[in-house]
Structures are given as C-alpha cells and as structure tokens.
CSV table of C-alpha atoms in Angstrom, one decimal:
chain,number,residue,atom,x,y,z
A,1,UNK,CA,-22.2,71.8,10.8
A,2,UNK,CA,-20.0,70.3,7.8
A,3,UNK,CA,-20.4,66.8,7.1
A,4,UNK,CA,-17.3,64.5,6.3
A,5,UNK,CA,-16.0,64.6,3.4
A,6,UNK,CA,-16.6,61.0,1.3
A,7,UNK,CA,-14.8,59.6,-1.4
A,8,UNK,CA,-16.2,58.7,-4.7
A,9,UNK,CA,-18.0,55.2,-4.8
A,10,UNK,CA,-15.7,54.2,-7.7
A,11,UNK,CA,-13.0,54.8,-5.9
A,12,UNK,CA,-14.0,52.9,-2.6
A,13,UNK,CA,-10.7,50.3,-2.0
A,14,UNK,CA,-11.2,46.6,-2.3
A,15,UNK,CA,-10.5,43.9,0.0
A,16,UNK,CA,-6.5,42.5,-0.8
A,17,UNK,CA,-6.5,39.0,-2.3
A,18,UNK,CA,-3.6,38.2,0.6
A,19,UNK,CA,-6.2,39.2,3.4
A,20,UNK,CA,-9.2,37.4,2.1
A,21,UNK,CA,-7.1,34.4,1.8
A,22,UNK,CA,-5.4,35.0,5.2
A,23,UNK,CA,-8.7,35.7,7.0
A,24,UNK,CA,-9.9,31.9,5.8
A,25,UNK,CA,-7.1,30.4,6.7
A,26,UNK,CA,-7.8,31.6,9.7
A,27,UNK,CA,-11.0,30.1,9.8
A,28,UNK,CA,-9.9,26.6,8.8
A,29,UNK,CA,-7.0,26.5,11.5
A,30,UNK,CA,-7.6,23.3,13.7
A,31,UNK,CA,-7.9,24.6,17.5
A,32,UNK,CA,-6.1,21.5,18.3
A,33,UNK,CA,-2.7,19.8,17.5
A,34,UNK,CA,-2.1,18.8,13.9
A,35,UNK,CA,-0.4,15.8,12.8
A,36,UNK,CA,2.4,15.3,10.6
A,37,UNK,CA,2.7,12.6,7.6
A,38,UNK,CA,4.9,10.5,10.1
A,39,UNK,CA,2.8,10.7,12.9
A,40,UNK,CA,-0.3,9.7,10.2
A,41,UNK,CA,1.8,7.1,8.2
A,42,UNK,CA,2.4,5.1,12.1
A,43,UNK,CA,-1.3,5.1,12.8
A,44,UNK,CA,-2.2,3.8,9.7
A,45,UNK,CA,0.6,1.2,9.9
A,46,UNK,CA,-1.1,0.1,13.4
A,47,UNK,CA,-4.4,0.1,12.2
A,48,UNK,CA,-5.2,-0.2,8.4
A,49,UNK,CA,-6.8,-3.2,7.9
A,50,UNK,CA,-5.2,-4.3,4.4
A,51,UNK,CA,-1.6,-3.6,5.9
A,52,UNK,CA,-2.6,-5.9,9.0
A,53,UNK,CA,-3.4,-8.6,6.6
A,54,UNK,CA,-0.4,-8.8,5.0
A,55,UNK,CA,1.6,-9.0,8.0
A,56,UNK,CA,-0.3,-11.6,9.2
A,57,UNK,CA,-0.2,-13.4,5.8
A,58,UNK,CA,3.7,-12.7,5.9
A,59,UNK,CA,3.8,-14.5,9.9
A,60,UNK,CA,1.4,-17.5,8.3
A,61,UNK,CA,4.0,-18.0,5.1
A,62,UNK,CA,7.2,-18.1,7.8
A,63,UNK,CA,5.4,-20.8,9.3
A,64,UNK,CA,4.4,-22.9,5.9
A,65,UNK,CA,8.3,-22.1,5.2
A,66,UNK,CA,9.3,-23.9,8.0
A,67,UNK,CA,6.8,-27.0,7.3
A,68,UNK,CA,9.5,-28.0,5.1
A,69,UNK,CA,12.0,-28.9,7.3
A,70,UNK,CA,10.2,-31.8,8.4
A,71,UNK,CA,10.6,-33.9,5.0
A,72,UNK,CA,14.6,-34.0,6.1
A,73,UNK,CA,14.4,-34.6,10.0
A,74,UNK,CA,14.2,-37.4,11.7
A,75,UNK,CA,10.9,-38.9,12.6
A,76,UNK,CA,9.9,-40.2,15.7
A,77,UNK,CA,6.6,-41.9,17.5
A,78,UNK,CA,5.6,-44.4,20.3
A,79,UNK,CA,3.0,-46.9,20.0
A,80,UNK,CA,1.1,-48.9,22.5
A,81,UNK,CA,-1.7,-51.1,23.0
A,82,UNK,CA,-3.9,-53.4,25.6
A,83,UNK,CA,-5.3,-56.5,23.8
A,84,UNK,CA,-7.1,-59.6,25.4
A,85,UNK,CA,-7.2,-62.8,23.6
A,86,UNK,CA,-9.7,-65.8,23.7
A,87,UNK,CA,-8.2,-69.2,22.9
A,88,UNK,CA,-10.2,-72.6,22.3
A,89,UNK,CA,-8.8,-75.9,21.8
A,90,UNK,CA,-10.3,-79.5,21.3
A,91,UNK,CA,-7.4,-82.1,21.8
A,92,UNK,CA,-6.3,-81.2,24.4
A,93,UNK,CA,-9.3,-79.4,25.7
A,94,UNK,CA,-8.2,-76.0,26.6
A,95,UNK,CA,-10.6,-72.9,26.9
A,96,UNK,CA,-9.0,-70.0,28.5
A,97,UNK,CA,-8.3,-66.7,27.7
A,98,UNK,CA,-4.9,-63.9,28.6
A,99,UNK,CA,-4.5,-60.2,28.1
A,100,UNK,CA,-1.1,-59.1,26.4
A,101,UNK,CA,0.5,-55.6,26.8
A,102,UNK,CA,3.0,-53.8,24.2
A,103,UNK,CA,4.7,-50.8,23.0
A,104,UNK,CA,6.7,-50.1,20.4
A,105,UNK,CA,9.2,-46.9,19.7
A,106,UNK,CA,9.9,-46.6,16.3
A,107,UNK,CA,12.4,-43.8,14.1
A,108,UNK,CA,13.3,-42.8,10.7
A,109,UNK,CA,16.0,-40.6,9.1
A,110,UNK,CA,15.7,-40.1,5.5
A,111,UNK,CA,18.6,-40.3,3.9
A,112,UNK,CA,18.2,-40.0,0.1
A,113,UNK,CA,15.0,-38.4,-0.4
A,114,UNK,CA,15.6,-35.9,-3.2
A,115,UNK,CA,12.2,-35.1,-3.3
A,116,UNK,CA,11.9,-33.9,0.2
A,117,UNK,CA,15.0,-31.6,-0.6
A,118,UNK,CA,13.5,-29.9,-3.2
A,119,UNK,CA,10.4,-28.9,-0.8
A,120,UNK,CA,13.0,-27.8,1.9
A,121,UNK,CA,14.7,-25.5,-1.0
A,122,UNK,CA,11.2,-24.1,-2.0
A,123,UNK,CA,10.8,-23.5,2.0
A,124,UNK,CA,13.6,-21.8,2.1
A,125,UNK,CA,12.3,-19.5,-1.5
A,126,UNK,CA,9.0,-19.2,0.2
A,127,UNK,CA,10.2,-17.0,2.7
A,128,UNK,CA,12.0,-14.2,0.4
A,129,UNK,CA,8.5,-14.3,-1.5
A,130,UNK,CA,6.9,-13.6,2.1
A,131,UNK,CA,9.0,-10.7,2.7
A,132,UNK,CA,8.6,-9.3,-1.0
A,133,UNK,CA,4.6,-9.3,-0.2
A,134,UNK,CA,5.1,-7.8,2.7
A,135,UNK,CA,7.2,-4.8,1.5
A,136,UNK,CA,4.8,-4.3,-1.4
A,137,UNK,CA,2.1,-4.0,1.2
A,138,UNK,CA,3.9,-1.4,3.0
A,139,UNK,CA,4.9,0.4,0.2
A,140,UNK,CA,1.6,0.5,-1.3
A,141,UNK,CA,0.2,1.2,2.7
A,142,UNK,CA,2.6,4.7,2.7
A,143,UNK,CA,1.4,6.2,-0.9
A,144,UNK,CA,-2.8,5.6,0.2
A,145,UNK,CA,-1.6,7.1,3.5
A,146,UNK,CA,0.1,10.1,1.3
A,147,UNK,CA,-2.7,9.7,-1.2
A,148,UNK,CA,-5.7,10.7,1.7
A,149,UNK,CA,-3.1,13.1,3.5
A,150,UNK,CA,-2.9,15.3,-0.2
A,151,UNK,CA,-6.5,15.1,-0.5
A,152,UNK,CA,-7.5,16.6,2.3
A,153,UNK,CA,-4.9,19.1,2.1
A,154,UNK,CA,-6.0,19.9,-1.4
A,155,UNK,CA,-10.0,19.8,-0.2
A,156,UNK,CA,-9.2,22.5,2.9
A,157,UNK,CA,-7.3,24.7,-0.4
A,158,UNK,CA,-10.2,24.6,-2.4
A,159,UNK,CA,-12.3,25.6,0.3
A,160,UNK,CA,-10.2,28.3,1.6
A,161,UNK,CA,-9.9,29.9,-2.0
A,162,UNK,CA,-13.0,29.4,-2.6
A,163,UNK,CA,-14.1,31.3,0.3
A,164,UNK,CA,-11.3,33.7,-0.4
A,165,UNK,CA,-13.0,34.6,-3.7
A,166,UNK,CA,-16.6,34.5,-2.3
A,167,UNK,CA,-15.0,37.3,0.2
A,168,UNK,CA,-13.9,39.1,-3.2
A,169,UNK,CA,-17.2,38.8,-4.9
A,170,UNK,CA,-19.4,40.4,-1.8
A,171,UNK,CA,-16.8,43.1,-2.0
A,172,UNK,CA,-17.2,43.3,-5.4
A,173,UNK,CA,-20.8,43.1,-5.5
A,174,UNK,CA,-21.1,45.6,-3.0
A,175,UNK,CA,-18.9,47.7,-5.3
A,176,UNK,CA,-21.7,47.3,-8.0
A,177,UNK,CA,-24.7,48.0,-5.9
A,178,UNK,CA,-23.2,51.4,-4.5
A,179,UNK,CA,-22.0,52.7,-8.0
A,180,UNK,CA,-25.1,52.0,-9.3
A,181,UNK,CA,-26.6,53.9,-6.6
A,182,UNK,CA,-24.6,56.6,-7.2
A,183,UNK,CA,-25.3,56.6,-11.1
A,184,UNK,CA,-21.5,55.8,-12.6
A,185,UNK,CA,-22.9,52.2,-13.2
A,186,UNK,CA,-25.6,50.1,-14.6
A,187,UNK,CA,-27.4,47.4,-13.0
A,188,UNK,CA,-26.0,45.0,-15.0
A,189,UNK,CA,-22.6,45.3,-13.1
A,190,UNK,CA,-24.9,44.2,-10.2
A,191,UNK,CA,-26.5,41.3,-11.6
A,192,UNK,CA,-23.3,40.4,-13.1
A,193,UNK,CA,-21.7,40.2,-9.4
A,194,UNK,CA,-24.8,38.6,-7.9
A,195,UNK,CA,-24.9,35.8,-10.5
A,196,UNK,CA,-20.9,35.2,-10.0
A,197,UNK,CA,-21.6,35.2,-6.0
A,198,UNK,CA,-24.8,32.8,-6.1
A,199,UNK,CA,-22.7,30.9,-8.2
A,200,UNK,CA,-19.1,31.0,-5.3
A,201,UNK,CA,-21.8,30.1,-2.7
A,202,UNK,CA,-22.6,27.0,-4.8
A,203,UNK,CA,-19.0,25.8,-5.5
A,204,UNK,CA,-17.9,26.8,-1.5
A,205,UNK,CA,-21.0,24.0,-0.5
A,206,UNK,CA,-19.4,21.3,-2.6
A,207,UNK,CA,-16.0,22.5,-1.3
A,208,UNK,CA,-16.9,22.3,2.0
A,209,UNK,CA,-18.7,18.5,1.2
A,210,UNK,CA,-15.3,17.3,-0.3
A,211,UNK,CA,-13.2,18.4,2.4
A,212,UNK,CA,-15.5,16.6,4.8
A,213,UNK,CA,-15.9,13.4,2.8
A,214,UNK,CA,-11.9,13.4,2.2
A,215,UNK,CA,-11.4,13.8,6.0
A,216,UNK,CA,-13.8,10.8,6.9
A,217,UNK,CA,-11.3,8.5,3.8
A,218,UNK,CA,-8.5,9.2,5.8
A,219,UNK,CA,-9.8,9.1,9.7
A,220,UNK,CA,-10.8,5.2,8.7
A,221,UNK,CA,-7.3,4.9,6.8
A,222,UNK,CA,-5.5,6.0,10.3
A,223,UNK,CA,-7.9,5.2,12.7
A,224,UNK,CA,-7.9,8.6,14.1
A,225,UNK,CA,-11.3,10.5,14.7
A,226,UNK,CA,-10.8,14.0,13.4
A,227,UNK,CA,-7.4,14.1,12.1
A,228,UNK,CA,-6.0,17.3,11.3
A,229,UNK,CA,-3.0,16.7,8.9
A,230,UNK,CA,-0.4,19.7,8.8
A,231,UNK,CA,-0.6,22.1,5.9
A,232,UNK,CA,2.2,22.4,3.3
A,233,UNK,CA,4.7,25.4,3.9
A,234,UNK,CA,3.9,28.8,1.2
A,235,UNK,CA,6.5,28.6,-0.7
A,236,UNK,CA,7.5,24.9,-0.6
A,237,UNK,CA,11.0,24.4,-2.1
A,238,UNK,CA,10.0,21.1,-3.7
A,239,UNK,CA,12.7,18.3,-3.8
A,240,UNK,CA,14.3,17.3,-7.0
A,241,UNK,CA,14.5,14.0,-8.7
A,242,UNK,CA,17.9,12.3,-7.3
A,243,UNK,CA,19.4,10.6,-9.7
A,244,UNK,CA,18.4,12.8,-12.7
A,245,UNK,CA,18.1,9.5,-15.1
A,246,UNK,CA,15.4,7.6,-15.9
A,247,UNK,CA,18.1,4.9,-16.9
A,248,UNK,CA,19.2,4.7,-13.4
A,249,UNK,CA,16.3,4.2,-11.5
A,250,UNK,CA,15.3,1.3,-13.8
A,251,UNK,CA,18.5,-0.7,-13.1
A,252,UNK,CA,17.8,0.1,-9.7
A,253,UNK,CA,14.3,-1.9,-9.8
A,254,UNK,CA,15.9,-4.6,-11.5
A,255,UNK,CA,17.2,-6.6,-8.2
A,256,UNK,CA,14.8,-4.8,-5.3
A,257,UNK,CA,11.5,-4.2,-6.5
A,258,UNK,CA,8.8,-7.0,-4.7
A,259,UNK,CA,7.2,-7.6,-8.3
A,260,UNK,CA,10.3,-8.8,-9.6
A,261,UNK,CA,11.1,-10.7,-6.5
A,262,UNK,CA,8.2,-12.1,-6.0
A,263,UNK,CA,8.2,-13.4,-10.2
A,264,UNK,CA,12.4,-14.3,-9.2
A,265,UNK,CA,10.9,-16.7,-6.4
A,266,UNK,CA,8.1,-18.2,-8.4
A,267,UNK,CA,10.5,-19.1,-11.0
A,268,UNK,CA,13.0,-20.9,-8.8
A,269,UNK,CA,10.2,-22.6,-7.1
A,270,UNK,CA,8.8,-23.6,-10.3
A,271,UNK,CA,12.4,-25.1,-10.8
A,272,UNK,CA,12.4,-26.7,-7.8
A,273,UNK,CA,9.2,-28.2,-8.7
A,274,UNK,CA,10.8,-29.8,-11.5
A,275,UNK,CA,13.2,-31.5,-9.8
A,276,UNK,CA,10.8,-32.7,-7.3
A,277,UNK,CA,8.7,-34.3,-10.6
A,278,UNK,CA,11.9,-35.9,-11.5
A,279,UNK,CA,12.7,-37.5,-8.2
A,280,UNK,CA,9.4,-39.3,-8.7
A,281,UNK,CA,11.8,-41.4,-11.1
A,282,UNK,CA,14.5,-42.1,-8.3
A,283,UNK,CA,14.8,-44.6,-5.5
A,284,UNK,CA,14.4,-43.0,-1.7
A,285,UNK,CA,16.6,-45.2,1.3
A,286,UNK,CA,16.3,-44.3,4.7
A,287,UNK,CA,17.4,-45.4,7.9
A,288,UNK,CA,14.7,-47.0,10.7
A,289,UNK,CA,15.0,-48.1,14.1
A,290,UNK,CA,12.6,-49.7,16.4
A,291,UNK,CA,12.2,-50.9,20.1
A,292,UNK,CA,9.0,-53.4,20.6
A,293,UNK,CA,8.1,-54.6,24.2
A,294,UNK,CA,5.3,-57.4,24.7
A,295,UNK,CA,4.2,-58.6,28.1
A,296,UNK,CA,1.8,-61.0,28.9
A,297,UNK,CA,1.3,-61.0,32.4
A,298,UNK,CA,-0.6,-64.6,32.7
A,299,UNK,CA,1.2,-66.9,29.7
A,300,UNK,CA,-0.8,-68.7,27.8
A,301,UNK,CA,1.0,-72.1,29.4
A,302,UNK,CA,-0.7,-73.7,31.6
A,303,UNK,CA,1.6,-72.3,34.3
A,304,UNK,CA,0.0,-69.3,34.5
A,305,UNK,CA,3.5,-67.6,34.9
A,306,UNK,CA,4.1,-64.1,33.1
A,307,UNK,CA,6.4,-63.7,29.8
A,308,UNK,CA,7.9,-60.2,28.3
A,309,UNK,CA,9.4,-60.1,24.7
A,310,UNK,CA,12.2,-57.2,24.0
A,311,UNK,CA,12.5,-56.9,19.9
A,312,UNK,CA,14.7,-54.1,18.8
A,313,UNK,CA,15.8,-53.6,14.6
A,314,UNK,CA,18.1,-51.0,13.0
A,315,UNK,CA,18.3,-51.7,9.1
A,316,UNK,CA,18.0,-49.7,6.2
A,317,UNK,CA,15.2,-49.3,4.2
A,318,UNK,CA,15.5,-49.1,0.1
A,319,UNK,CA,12.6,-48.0,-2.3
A,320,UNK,CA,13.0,-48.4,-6.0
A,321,UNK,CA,9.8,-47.1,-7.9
A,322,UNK,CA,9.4,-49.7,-11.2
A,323,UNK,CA,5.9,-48.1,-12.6
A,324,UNK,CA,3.1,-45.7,-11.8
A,325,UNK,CA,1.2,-45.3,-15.0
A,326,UNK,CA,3.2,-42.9,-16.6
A,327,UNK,CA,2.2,-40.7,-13.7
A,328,UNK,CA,5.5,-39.6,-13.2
A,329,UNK,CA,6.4,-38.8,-16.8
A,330,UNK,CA,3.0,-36.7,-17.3
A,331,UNK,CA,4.0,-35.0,-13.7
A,332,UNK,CA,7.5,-33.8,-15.0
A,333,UNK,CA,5.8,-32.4,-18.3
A,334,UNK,CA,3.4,-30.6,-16.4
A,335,UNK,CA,6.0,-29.0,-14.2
A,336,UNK,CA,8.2,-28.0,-17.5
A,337,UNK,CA,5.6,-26.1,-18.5
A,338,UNK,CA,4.7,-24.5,-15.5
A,339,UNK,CA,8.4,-23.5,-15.2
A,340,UNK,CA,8.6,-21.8,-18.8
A,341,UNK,CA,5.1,-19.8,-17.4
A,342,UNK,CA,7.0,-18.9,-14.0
A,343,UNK,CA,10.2,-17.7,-16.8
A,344,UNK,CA,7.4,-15.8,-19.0
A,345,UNK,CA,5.7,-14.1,-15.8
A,346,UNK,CA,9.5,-12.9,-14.6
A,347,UNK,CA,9.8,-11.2,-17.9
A,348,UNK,CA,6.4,-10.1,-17.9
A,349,UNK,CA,7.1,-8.6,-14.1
A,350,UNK,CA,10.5,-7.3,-15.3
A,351,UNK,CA,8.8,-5.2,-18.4
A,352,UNK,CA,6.2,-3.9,-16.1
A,353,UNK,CA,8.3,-2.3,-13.5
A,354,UNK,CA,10.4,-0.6,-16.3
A,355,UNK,CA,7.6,1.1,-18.1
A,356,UNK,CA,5.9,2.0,-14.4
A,357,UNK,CA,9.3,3.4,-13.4
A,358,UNK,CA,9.6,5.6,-16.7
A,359,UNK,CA,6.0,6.9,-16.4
A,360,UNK,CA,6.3,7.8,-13.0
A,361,UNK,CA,9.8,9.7,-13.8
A,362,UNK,CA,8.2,11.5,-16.2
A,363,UNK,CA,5.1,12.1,-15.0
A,364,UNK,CA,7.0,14.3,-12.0
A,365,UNK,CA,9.2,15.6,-14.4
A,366,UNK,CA,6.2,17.3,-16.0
A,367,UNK,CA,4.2,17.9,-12.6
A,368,UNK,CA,7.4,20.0,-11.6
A,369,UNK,CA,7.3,21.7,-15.4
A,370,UNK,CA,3.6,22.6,-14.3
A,371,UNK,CA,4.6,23.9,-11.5
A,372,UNK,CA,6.9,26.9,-12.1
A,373,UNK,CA,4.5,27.3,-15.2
A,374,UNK,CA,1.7,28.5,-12.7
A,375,UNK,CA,3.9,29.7,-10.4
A,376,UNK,CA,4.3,32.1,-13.5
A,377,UNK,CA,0.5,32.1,-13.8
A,378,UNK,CA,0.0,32.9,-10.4
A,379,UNK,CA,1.9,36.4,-11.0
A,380,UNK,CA,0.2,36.8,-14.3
A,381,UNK,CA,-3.3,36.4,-13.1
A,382,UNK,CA,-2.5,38.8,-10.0
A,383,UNK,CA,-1.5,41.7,-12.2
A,384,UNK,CA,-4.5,40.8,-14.5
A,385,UNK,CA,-6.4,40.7,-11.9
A,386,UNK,CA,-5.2,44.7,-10.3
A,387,UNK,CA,-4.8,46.3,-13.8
A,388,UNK,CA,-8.8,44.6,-14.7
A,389,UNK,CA,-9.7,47.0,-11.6
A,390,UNK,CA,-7.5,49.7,-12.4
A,391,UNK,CA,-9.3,49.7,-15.5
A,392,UNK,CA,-13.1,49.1,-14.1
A,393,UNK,CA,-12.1,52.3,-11.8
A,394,UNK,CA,-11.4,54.9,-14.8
A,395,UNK,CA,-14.3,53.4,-17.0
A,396,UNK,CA,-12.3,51.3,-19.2
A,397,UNK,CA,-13.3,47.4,-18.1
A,398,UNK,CA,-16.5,46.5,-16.9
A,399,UNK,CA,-17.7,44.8,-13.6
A,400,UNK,CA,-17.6,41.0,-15.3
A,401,UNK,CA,-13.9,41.3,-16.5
A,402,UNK,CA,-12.8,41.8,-12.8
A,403,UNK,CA,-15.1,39.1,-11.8
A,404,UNK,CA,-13.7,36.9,-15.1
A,405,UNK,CA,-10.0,37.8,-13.5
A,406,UNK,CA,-10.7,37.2,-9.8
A,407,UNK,CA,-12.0,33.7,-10.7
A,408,UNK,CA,-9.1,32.8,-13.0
A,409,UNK,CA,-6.6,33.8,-10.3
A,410,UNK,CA,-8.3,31.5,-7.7
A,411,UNK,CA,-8.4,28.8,-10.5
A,412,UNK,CA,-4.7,29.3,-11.1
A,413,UNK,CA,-4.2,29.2,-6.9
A,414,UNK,CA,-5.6,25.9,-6.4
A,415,UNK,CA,-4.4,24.7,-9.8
A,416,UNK,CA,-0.8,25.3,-8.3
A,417,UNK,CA,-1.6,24.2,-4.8
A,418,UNK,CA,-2.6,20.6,-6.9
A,419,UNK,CA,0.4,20.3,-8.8
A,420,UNK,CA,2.8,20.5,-5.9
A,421,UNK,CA,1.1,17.7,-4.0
A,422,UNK,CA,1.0,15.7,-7.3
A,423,UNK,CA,4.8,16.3,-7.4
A,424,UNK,CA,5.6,15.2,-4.0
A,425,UNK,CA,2.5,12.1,-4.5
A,426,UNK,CA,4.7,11.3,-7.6
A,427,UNK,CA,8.2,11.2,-5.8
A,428,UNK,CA,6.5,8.8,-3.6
A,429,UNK,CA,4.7,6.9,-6.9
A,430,UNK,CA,8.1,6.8,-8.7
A,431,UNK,CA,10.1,5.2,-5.5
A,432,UNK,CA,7.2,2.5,-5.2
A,433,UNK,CA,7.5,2.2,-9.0
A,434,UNK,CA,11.5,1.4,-8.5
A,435,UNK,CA,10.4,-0.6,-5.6
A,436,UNK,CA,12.9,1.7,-3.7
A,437,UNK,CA,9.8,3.3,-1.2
A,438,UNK,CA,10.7,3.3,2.4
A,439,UNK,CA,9.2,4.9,5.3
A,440,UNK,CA,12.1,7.2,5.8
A,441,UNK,CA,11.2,8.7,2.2
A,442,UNK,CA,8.5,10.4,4.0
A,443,UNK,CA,11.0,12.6,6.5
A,444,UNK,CA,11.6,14.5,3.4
A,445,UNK,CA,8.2,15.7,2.6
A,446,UNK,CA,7.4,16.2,6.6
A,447,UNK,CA,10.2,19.1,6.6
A,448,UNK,CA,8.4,20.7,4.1
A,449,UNK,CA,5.0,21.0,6.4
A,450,UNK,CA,4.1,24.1,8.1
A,451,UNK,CA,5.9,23.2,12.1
C-alpha cells in the first residue's frame, strides 16, 4: 500500500489576498435591495428633522413677508353698538328714558406714509433672505446625508479588510504551527502569528461596533430601518474638479452663495431701516371715509315718534410730528450704526466664503494627490507582501515580516478606500463652500456606485 505523496509544510500555498477579501464581501452583501445616494438623500429630505425645520421656518418668513403689505392697503372696519339712556329733568319735570342704535363704517388709505414703505420694501428683502436659509439647509441636509452614506461605507471596508486579513493570519498561523511541527521553524513563528491574530480579532470587534453604530447615524438621518447604502464601484474613476481654478469658483460664490445672501439682505434691510428712522421726522396724510347711522326708535320728544341720523365724511387727514424727545434723532443714530454692522457682517460673510472655497479646492486637490499615491502603495505593499513570503518560504524572512506586510497592505487598502470617499465628500464640501451644491450634484457620484 503506498501512501500519497505530501508536499513539504513550507511549501503548503496560502490563501490569495483577492479571495479572502472576495469571500467577506460576500459575507457583508445585504440579502435585500440596496439603496442608492438618491434614493437616501429623498428620504432624508422627507424626514430629517433639522431640514423639516427650515422649511417650515422658510413657509412662516413668506407669511411675516407678506405682513407688510398691510402698512400700504387700505383699511377697513364696521362698528356698532346698543346703548340706553336715562334722562331727568326738573323744570319741566320729565323722567324718562330711550334706547339709541348705531353703526358706523369707517376706511383709510395711506397715502404718504414713507415709513410704512420702507417695511413693505424690507417684506419684499425678507423673502430672498427666507429662500437663502432655506437653500443653506438643504445644502448642508445633502453633505450629512453623504457624510453618514461614506461612513458606513467606509465602516463595512474596514470590517471586510479586516476580516480579510484575520482570514490571512489563521492561514498564516496555521502555516506556523505545521512548520514547527515539522521542525523547519521555531515556536516563535507561532507565537508571533497568534499574538497578530488575537490582536485582528480585537480590531474586527471594534470594526464590526463602528459599522453598526454608523448604520444606526444614518437610519435616524433617513428614517429608514436598516438601510443598506450601495457600495462604491472597484476601480472608481473619480470625477475631476470642473473648472480647474480656484479663482473661478470664488467669483462664482460671490452672487449665489446663501451666506452672502443672507449678509446682502440684512444689509439692505438694515438700510431700509434707516429710512424708516428718518420718516419718523416727516409728516404722514391719508385719506378717511366714514358712514355713521344712529336710530332711536322712541325720540326723546315727548311724541314718542322714532328718529334716524345718516352722517357720512370723506376728508383728508394730515400729521406733522413737531417733537418726541429727541426720540427720533437717537432712533436714526441707532439705525446708522446698525447699518455699518449689517456692511461689516457682508464683508465678514464675503471673506468667509472665499477662504472656505479655497480650502475646500485644495483640500480635494490633495485628497485626489493621496489617492493615486496609494493607489501606488497598494501595488507596492502587494508585491511586498508576495516577495516577504517568497522569502519566509526559502528561509530568508521570518514569520513576523509576512505578518508586518499583510497588515501594512490592509492598512494601505482601507487607507485608499478613505481617501476616495473624502474626495467625492470634498466635491460635495467644495460646491456647498461656493454655495453652488444642488441635489443633481449627487447623480454624479450615484453612477459611480456598484448597480
């Protein structure tokens, strides 16, 4: 009887770094249908609670906005009343007493009020500053929405590499523990592998408590229980900064971004204020009408018969302010400076969006720099990793420097995996920066996830 013939334990293959990381993959693929960015980005939209705010806010401003009409329309009211009088008198004795009956429609059309213009102008402002909130709201609504969908997409990578390498480190262990039974290794090759797998074990635990604590932060963002965001597409052709000048996309925040706006609107309001502190020097004249009707249906004469009074008046009504205790004065002062604040702020906003816009150019300017550099890595670490083995096969490395090479390859794995979602997380961060974010900037990014 002949026994098989067996191969040498130091030659015994490994487990391919492909397969390990295909084989978790598998593991971590959601039995039911993924969503897209989109399909998150409209949940959160229906459901977040901040966004909801804001819209509502935005609804209640539209409505203050339109308050302000009513300082230049007419006014209108009715009036009317019951009343009974007692009446006494001594020479001629009369004691007696009659009920009287009247109503009285009055109206009023400013028509020099420059005051009440000035509030109707700041209405009108009051609604561009309602729409810049709101836009800020959503913009800031689509990168938390990208922000949670990265995370978790980064949180299932770390897990899956780190299982990956956990696979390679069994394998590798095993390795240890059958060349030292064999006598072409020592036991510290063993130890070495069992230390470096207690110590995977360890970091797959946290990876797995991250991935569930970044699912939970964005199931409350969308409202979704157990959403399953689709994975980015190995190798993604990542999308390059359009226009390729920094220059260019701060003009382009000059006249859109809602900071700016929003400091834009304050300022002409704050003007508008000004002007209304200054009518407080000027006369107001409208024009009133009125209709009064008074019945008395027993007359105070003796006769007992009924009477009924028709007064109407048309006439125009002229104020001319003389003196309010330097009220005024100290009111238009107070407004001046207020307006050079609203100027300051404008300036302030106006300096604030430029250096955000910069940093967030070059800020994915250097995440796509990081990128190709360990992209390069990547390759580097791999053939480190084969020729460390190669070399712990014919006796020249030992157990730990294929251990010391695995881990730096999964290192460099999810250190790559990180930078692209930075990248596209900063194309988003650079067009809210500019104030230019829509949520069609997110079709771009959802053609680059896996179908």
């Amino acid at each position: 009887m002949t026994t098989p013939h067996k191969l040498p334990m130091h030659r015994l293959p490994c487990l391919p770094l492909s397969l390990a990381i295909a084989s978790a993959l598998m593991v971590l693929a959601p039995a039911a249908q993924a969503q897209s960015l989109v399909e998150l980005y409209q949940s959160a939209r229906a459901f977040d609670a901040a966004y909801q705010s804001a819209r509502l806010q935005y609804d209640a401003n539209l409505a203050r906005s339109e308050q302000a009409k009513a300082g230049i329309l007419p006014t209108a009211g009715l009036a009317a009343g019951v009343s009974r009088t007692g009446f006494e008198n001594t020479t001629p004795p009369v004691d007696r007493s009659y009920n009287s009956q009247n109503a009285t429609l009055s109206a009023s059309q400013p028509l020099y009020r420059p005051a009440n213009w000035a509030t109707y102008e700041q209405g009108l402002k009051q609604v561009d500053l309602a729409r810049a909130q709101l836009e800020a709201a959503e913009q800031d609504l689509i990168v938390r929405t990208a922000q949670a969908y990265f995370d978790v997409l980064a949180a299932q990578d770390t897990l899956t590499f780190v299982q990956a390498q956990k696979s390679a480190v069994d394998e590798q262990l095993a390795f240890a523990k059958r060349n030292f039974e064999v006598g072409t290794s020592t036991i510290t090759d063993s130890r070495e592998a069992q230390a470096r797998f207690d110590l995977v074990t360890a970091q797959e635990i946290a990876a797995d408590n991250d991935l569930r604590i970044k699912k939970i932060a964005l199931d409350q963002l969308v409202g979704i229980t157990e959403s399953r965001p689709k994975s980015l597409l190995a190798p993604a052709a990542l999308p390059p900064v359009v226009p390729a000048d920094v220059n260019a996309w701060v003009q382009r925040s000059e006249g859109v971004h809602p900071s700016i706006r929003q400091a834009q609107g304050g300022f002409e309001i704050a003007e508008l204020e000004v002007n209304k502190a200054e009518a407080g020097h000027k006369p107001t004249l409208d024009l009133t009408a009125s209709y009064n009707v008074t019945r008395n249906p027993s007359s105070f004469a003796q006769s007992g018969v009924s009477s009924r009074t028709n007064t109407s008046n048309v006439g125009l009504l002229l104020n001319v302010p003389l003196f309010a205790g330097f009220a005024t004065q100290n009111r238009v002062r107070e407004t001046l400076s207020l307006r050079d604040k609203a100027r300051s702020d404008l300036e302030g906003a106006r300096r604030a969006v430029a250096q955000a816009t910069r940093s967030a150019y070059f800020g994915v300017l250097s995440g796509q720099g990081q990128v190709k550099a360990l992209e390069a890595a990547e390759l580097s670490s791999q053939s480190a990793l084969d020729a460390n083995k190669l070399g712990y096969q014919v006796g020249v490395r030992i157990n730990i420097d294929v251990l010391n090479a695995q881990s730096q390859l999964f290192q460099t794995k999810r250190d790559l995996a990180q930078a692209r979602y930075n990248v596209l997380l900063g194309g988003l961060r650079l067009r809210q920066a500019s104030g230019t974010l829509t949520p069609g900037d997110l079709q771009e990014i959802n053609g680059l996830l896996a179908r």
